[in-house]
C-alpha cells in the first residue's frame, strides 16, 4: 500500500489491481467506499474489457479466449515503478497467465497525481506486440453518497455538466437549464451493433437517484454527452466531482442492497451486443493500437 498526500488530500493505493483504497480530506473525512459485503471493491480498473463478453468468451483471429467480467487487471498485482510525495505509478505487462486469456503483449501504466484538491488518474496503454492490439479500459470508483448511511435508503442528486457549460450551483437563483434530452443506453438490440436509447430524467442539469434508479443495473450515458458529474451534498454543494472526456460514463450502485455509495465510471469500452459472435476487434467502443503506439487517458476526481 502506497500513500501520496498534500495539504488537501491523502490518498492510498494498493498494488493489487493498482486500486484506489482511500481518499481523505485534510480533516480526515473519507470519500471512497471502503468495501464490504454489499460490494467488496473500492475502485477497480477495468481492463482489457469493460463489462462482459458473451458467455465470458471472445474471438481473436478465429480462436476463442475466455475473460471474466471487467477483465483481469483488477485481480492482478501491479509493480510499483515510481513513488513521490504527490504521485505514484504502477505498471502491468503481459505474462504467461495473461497470454492465456488475452493474446497480446502490452504495458499498462496507472498513475495517481495530486494537485490541490484534485486527484488525476492517468492510464497509459502501450502496444509492445508485433501486431495491432485491441482493448477497452475503464474506471469504477465508488464514492460515499452524501447524507446516506449503510442499511438506509439510498437517495441523492448528481449534477451533470456539458463541455463549456458553467459549473452547476443548484442554490444560485440564476440557474438555467443546461442539459436536457439526454439519452441513456438501455441494452443492445439482439444480433446487431445498434443500441436501445431511453430518455434520462435530467432537469436543470440535475439527475436525482435512489435505489430504483439502478433497478436495471448501471445507467450509461454515451457519446460524450457530458463531461462532469458531481455528487451533491444535501445543501446542494459538490462533495465529489469526476471530470472526464470518455465515450461512456456509467453510474451504479448495487440494487436493493441499501449500499451508501454511487460509482461514477469513465469508460472507454462497453460490453458485447446481445448475440455478438464477431471478432473482438470489431466490437463497438473498441480501442486499437498499432505496434509501438500508445493510448493515454485521464479522469480527475475533485473533492469539495
Coordinates of C-alpha atoms in Angstrom, one line a residue:
X1 CA 0.0 0.0 0.0
X2 CA 1.4 3.4 -1.0
X3 CA 0.3 6.8 0.1
X4 CA 0.5 10.3 -1.5
X5 CA -0.6 13.4 0.2
X6 CA -0.6 17.2 0.1
X7 CA -2.3 19.9 2.3
X8 CA -5.7 19.0 0.9
X9 CA -5.9 15.2 0.4
X10 CA -4.4 11.9 1.5
X11 CA -4.7 9.1 -1.0
X12 CA -3.8 5.4 -0.6
X13 CA -3.3 2.9 -3.5
X14 CA -2.9 -0.8 -3.4
X15 CA -0.5 -2.8 -5.7
X16 CA -3.3 -5.3 -6.2
X17 CA -5.1 -4.0 -9.3
X18 CA -3.4 -0.6 -8.7
X19 CA -6.7 0.1 -7.0
X20 CA -7.5 3.3 -5.1
X21 CA -8.1 2.4 -1.4
X22 CA -8.8 5.8 0.2
X23 CA -9.3 9.5 -0.4
X24 CA -9.4 11.6 2.7
X25 CA -9.5 15.4 3.0
X26 CA -7.5 17.5 5.4
X27 CA -10.0 16.8 8.2
X28 CA -9.7 13.1 7.8
X29 CA -13.1 12.7 6.1
X30 CA -13.3 9.6 3.8
X31 CA -14.9 9.9 0.4
X32 CA -14.3 6.4 -1.0
X33 CA -16.4 3.4 -0.2
X34 CA -14.3 1.1 2.0
X35 CA -15.5 -2.2 0.7
X36 CA -17.7 -4.7 2.5
X37 CA -20.3 -7.4 1.9
X38 CA -22.5 -5.1 -0.2
X39 CA -19.6 -4.7 -2.6
X40 CA -16.1 -5.9 -1.8
X41 CA -14.2 -3.5 -4.1
X42 CA -13.4 0.2 -3.9
X43 CA -12.2 1.5 -7.3
X44 CA -11.2 -1.3 -9.7
X45 CA -9.5 -0.8 -13.0
X46 CA -11.4 -2.5 -15.9
X47 CA -9.0 -3.9 -18.5
X48 CA -8.8 -5.3 -21.2
X49 CA -12.6 -5.4 -21.3
X50 CA -15.4 -3.3 -19.8
X51 CA -18.5 -5.2 -18.7
X52 CA -18.7 -8.7 -20.2
X53 CA -18.2 -10.6 -23.3
X54 CA -21.0 -13.1 -24.1
X55 CA -20.6 -16.3 -22.2
X56 CA -17.2 -14.9 -21.0
X57 CA -15.9 -15.9 -24.5
X58 CA -14.5 -13.8 -27.3
X59 CA -12.7 -14.5 -30.6
X60 CA -9.3 -13.3 -31.9
X61 CA -8.3 -14.4 -35.4
X62 CA -10.9 -17.2 -35.1
X63 CA -9.5 -18.6 -31.8
X64 CA -11.6 -18.5 -28.6
X65 CA -10.4 -16.9 -25.4
X66 CA -12.2 -16.5 -22.1
X67 CA -12.3 -13.5 -19.8
X68 CA -14.5 -12.8 -16.7
X69 CA -16.5 -9.6 -16.3
X70 CA -14.3 -6.4 -16.4
X71 CA -11.2 -8.4 -17.3
X72 CA -8.1 -9.4 -15.2
X73 CA -6.4 -6.2 -14.2
X74 CA -8.4 -5.6 -11.1
X75 CA -7.3 -9.0 -9.7
X76 CA -3.7 -8.8 -10.8
X77 CA -0.8 -7.5 -8.8
X78 CA 0.9 -4.5 -10.4
X79 CA 4.5 -3.4 -10.0
X80 CA 5.3 -0.1 -8.3
X81 CA 7.6 1.8 -10.7
X82 CA 7.6 5.4 -9.3
X83 CA 6.8 6.9 -5.9
X84 CA 6.9 10.6 -4.9
X85 CA 5.1 12.8 -2.4
X86 CA 2.3 13.7 -4.7
X87 CA 2.4 11.0 -7.4
X88 CA 2.6 7.2 -7.6
X89 CA 2.7 5.0 -10.7
X90 CA 2.1 1.3 -11.1
X91 CA 2.6 -0.9 -14.2
X92 CA 1.4 -4.2 -15.5
X93 CA 2.6 -6.1 -18.6
X94 CA 1.7 -9.4 -20.2
X95 CA 2.6 -12.6 -18.5
X96 CA 2.3 -16.3 -19.2
X97 CA -1.1 -16.2 -17.4
X98 CA -2.5 -13.1 -19.2
X99 CA -1.5 -14.5 -22.6
X100 CA -3.8 -17.5 -22.0
X101 CA -6.8 -15.2 -21.7
X102 CA -5.7 -12.1 -23.7
X103 CA -3.2 -12.9 -26.6
X104 CA -1.4 -9.6 -26.8
X105 CA 1.8 -8.1 -25.4
X106 CA 1.2 -4.7 -23.7
X107 CA 2.3 -2.3 -21.0
X108 CA -0.4 -0.7 -18.8
X109 CA 0.8 2.1 -16.5
X110 CA -1.6 3.7 -14.0
X111 CA -0.6 7.0 -12.3
X112 CA -2.3 8.9 -9.5
X113 CA -1.2 12.5 -9.1
X114 CA -2.4 15.1 -6.6
X115 CA -2.8 18.8 -7.4
X116 CA -4.6 20.9 -4.9
X117 CA -7.9 19.2 -4.1
X118 CA -7.8 17.2 -7.3
X119 CA -6.6 13.6 -7.9
X120 CA -5.6 13.0 -11.5
X121 CA -6.0 9.3 -12.6
X122 CA -4.0 8.6 -15.8
X123 CA -4.0 5.4 -17.8
X124 CA -1.2 4.7 -20.4
X125 CA -1.5 1.6 -22.6
X126 CA 1.4 0.7 -24.9
X127 CA 1.4 -1.8 -27.7
X128 CA 4.6 -3.9 -27.3
X129 CA 3.4 -6.6 -29.7
X130 CA 4.3 -7.1 -33.3
X131 CA 0.7 -6.7 -34.4
X132 CA -2.2 -4.5 -33.7
X133 CA -3.8 -4.9 -30.2
X134 CA -7.3 -4.2 -29.2
X135 CA -8.6 -3.3 -25.7
X136 CA -11.1 -1.5 -23.5
X137 CA -10.4 0.3 -20.3
X138 CA -12.4 1.9 -17.6
X139 CA -12.6 3.2 -14.0
X140 CA -15.1 2.1 -11.3
X141 CA -14.6 4.4 -8.3
X142 CA -17.2 4.1 -5.6
X143 CA -18.0 7.3 -3.7
X144 CA -19.8 7.6 -0.5
X145 CA -23.2 9.2 -1.1
X146 CA -23.5 12.4 1.0
X147 CA -26.2 12.1 3.7
X148 CA -26.6 8.3 3.2
X149 CA -25.9 5.6 5.7
X150 CA -25.4 1.9 5.3
X151 CA -28.7 -0.1 5.5
X152 CA -30.8 3.0 4.9
X153 CA -32.5 4.0 1.7
X154 CA -30.1 5.4 -1.0
X155 CA -31.1 8.9 -2.2
X156 CA -29.3 11.8 -3.7
X157 CA -28.6 14.1 -6.6
X158 CA -25.9 14.1 -9.3
X159 CA -25.2 17.3 -11.2
X160 CA -24.1 16.9 -14.8
X161 CA -22.2 19.3 -17.0
X162 CA -21.6 19.5 -20.7
X163 CA -18.5 20.9 -22.5
X164 CA -18.2 24.6 -22.0
X165 CA -21.1 24.9 -19.5
X166 CA -20.6 26.8 -16.3
X167 CA -20.3 24.9 -13.0
X168 CA -23.7 24.0 -11.7
X169 CA -24.8 25.5 -8.4
X170 CA -28.3 24.5 -7.5
X171 CA -28.5 27.2 -4.9
X172 CA -27.9 30.0 -7.4
X173 CA -31.1 32.0 -8.2
X174 CA -30.0 32.4 -11.9
X175 CA -29.5 28.7 -12.6
X176 CA -30.7 28.0 -16.1
X177 CA -31.3 24.6 -17.7
X178 CA -28.0 23.4 -19.3
X179 CA -28.8 19.8 -20.1
X180 CA -31.9 18.3 -21.4
X181 CA -32.9 15.4 -23.6
X182 CA -30.0 13.2 -22.5
X183 CA -30.2 9.6 -23.8
X184 CA -29.0 6.6 -21.8
X185 CA -28.1 3.2 -23.1
X186 CA -30.5 0.5 -22.0
X187 CA -29.4 -2.5 -23.9
X188 CA -28.2 -3.8 -27.3
X189 CA -30.7 -5.0 -29.8
X190 CA -30.3 -8.7 -30.3
X191 CA -27.8 -9.6 -33.0
X192 CA -26.9 -6.1 -34.1
X193 CA -24.5 -3.2 -33.3
X194 CA -27.4 -0.9 -32.5
X195 CA -28.4 0.1 -29.0
X196 CA -31.7 0.9 -27.4
X197 CA -31.7 4.5 -26.1
X198 CA -34.0 5.7 -23.3
X199 CA -34.7 9.3 -22.2
X200 CA -32.8 10.2 -19.0
X201 CA -34.6 12.4 -16.5
X202 CA -32.4 15.4 -16.1
X203 CA -33.8 18.9 -15.2
X204 CA -31.5 21.9 -14.9
X205 CA -28.6 19.6 -15.1
X206 CA -29.7 17.7 -12.0
X207 CA -30.2 13.9 -12.0
X208 CA -31.8 12.6 -8.8
X209 CA -31.2 9.0 -7.9
X210 CA -32.5 6.4 -5.5
X211 CA -32.3 2.6 -5.3
X212 CA -34.9 2.2 -8.1
X213 CA -32.7 4.3 -10.4
X214 CA -30.3 1.3 -10.5
X215 CA -33.0 -1.4 -10.9
X216 CA -31.6 -2.3 -14.4
X217 CA -28.0 -2.3 -13.2
X218 CA -25.8 0.7 -14.3
X219 CA -27.1 3.8 -16.1
X220 CA -24.9 4.6 -19.0
X221 CA -24.7 8.0 -20.8
X222 CA -22.9 7.6 -24.2
X223 CA -21.3 9.6 -26.9
X224 CA -19.7 12.2 -24.6
X225 CA -23.0 13.9 -23.8
X226 CA -21.5 15.1 -20.5
X227 CA -18.0 16.0 -19.2
X228 CA -18.5 16.2 -15.4
X229 CA -20.6 14.5 -12.8
X230 CA -20.9 15.8 -9.2
X231 CA -22.3 14.0 -6.2
X232 CA -24.1 16.8 -4.3
X233 CA -24.2 17.4 -0.5
X234 CA -27.7 17.8 1.0
X235 CA -27.2 21.6 0.8
X236 CA -26.5 21.4 -3.0
X237 CA -22.8 22.0 -2.9
X238 CA -20.5 19.5 -4.7
X239 CA -19.0 16.8 -2.4
X240 CA -17.1 14.9 -5.2
X241 CA -16.8 15.8 -8.9
X242 CA -15.5 13.5 -11.6
X243 CA -14.3 15.1 -14.8
X244 CA -13.8 13.1 -18.0
X245 CA -13.6 13.0 -21.8
X246 CA -14.7 9.4 -22.4
X247 CA -17.3 7.9 -24.8
X248 CA -19.3 6.3 -21.9
X249 CA -19.9 7.5 -18.4
X250 CA -21.8 5.0 -16.1
X251 CA -23.4 5.3 -12.7
X252 CA -24.0 2.3 -10.5
X253 CA -25.0 1.2 -7.0
X254 CA -26.0 -2.4 -6.1
X255 CA -29.7 -2.6 -6.4
X256 CA -31.8 -3.4 -3.2
X257 CA -28.7 -3.7 -1.0
X258 CA -29.1 -0.3 0.8
X259 CA -25.4 0.5 0.0
X260 CA -24.4 4.1 0.8
X261 CA -22.3 4.7 -2.3
X262 CA -22.6 5.5 -6.0
X263 CA -19.9 4.6 -8.6
X264 CA -19.1 7.2 -11.3
X265 CA -17.4 5.3 -14.0
X266 CA -15.5 6.7 -17.0
X267 CA -15.4 4.0 -19.7
X268 CA -13.5 3.6 -22.9
X269 CA -15.5 0.5 -23.8
X270 CA -18.8 -1.4 -23.4
X271 CA -20.0 -5.0 -23.1
X272 CA -20.9 -7.2 -26.1
X273 CA -24.0 -6.6 -28.0
X274 CA -26.5 -9.4 -27.3
X275 CA -25.8 -12.4 -29.5
X276 CA -22.5 -10.9 -30.7
X277 CA -20.4 -13.6 -32.4
X278 CA -17.9 -11.3 -34.3
X279 CA -14.2 -10.7 -33.8
X280 CA -13.0 -9.0 -30.6
X281 CA -11.5 -6.1 -32.7
X282 CA -14.9 -5.3 -34.3
X283 CA -16.8 -4.8 -31.1
X284 CA -18.4 -1.3 -30.6
X285 CA -16.3 1.0 -28.4
X286 CA -13.1 -0.8 -29.0
X287 CA -9.7 0.8 -28.9
X288 CA -6.9 -0.1 -31.4
X289 CA -3.2 0.3 -31.2
X290 CA -0.6 -0.3 -33.9
X291 CA 2.8 -1.8 -32.8
X292 CA 4.8 0.7 -30.9
X293 CA 1.9 3.2 -30.4
X294 CA 0.2 4.1 -27.2
X295 CA -3.1 5.3 -25.7
X296 CA -3.4 7.8 -22.8
X297 CA -6.5 8.9 -21.0
X298 CA -7.2 10.8 -17.8
X299 CA -10.1 11.4 -15.4
X300 CA -10.0 13.8 -12.5
X301 CA -11.6 13.5 -9.0
X302 CA -12.2 16.8 -7.3
X303 CA -13.0 16.9 -3.6
X304 CA -15.3 19.7 -2.5

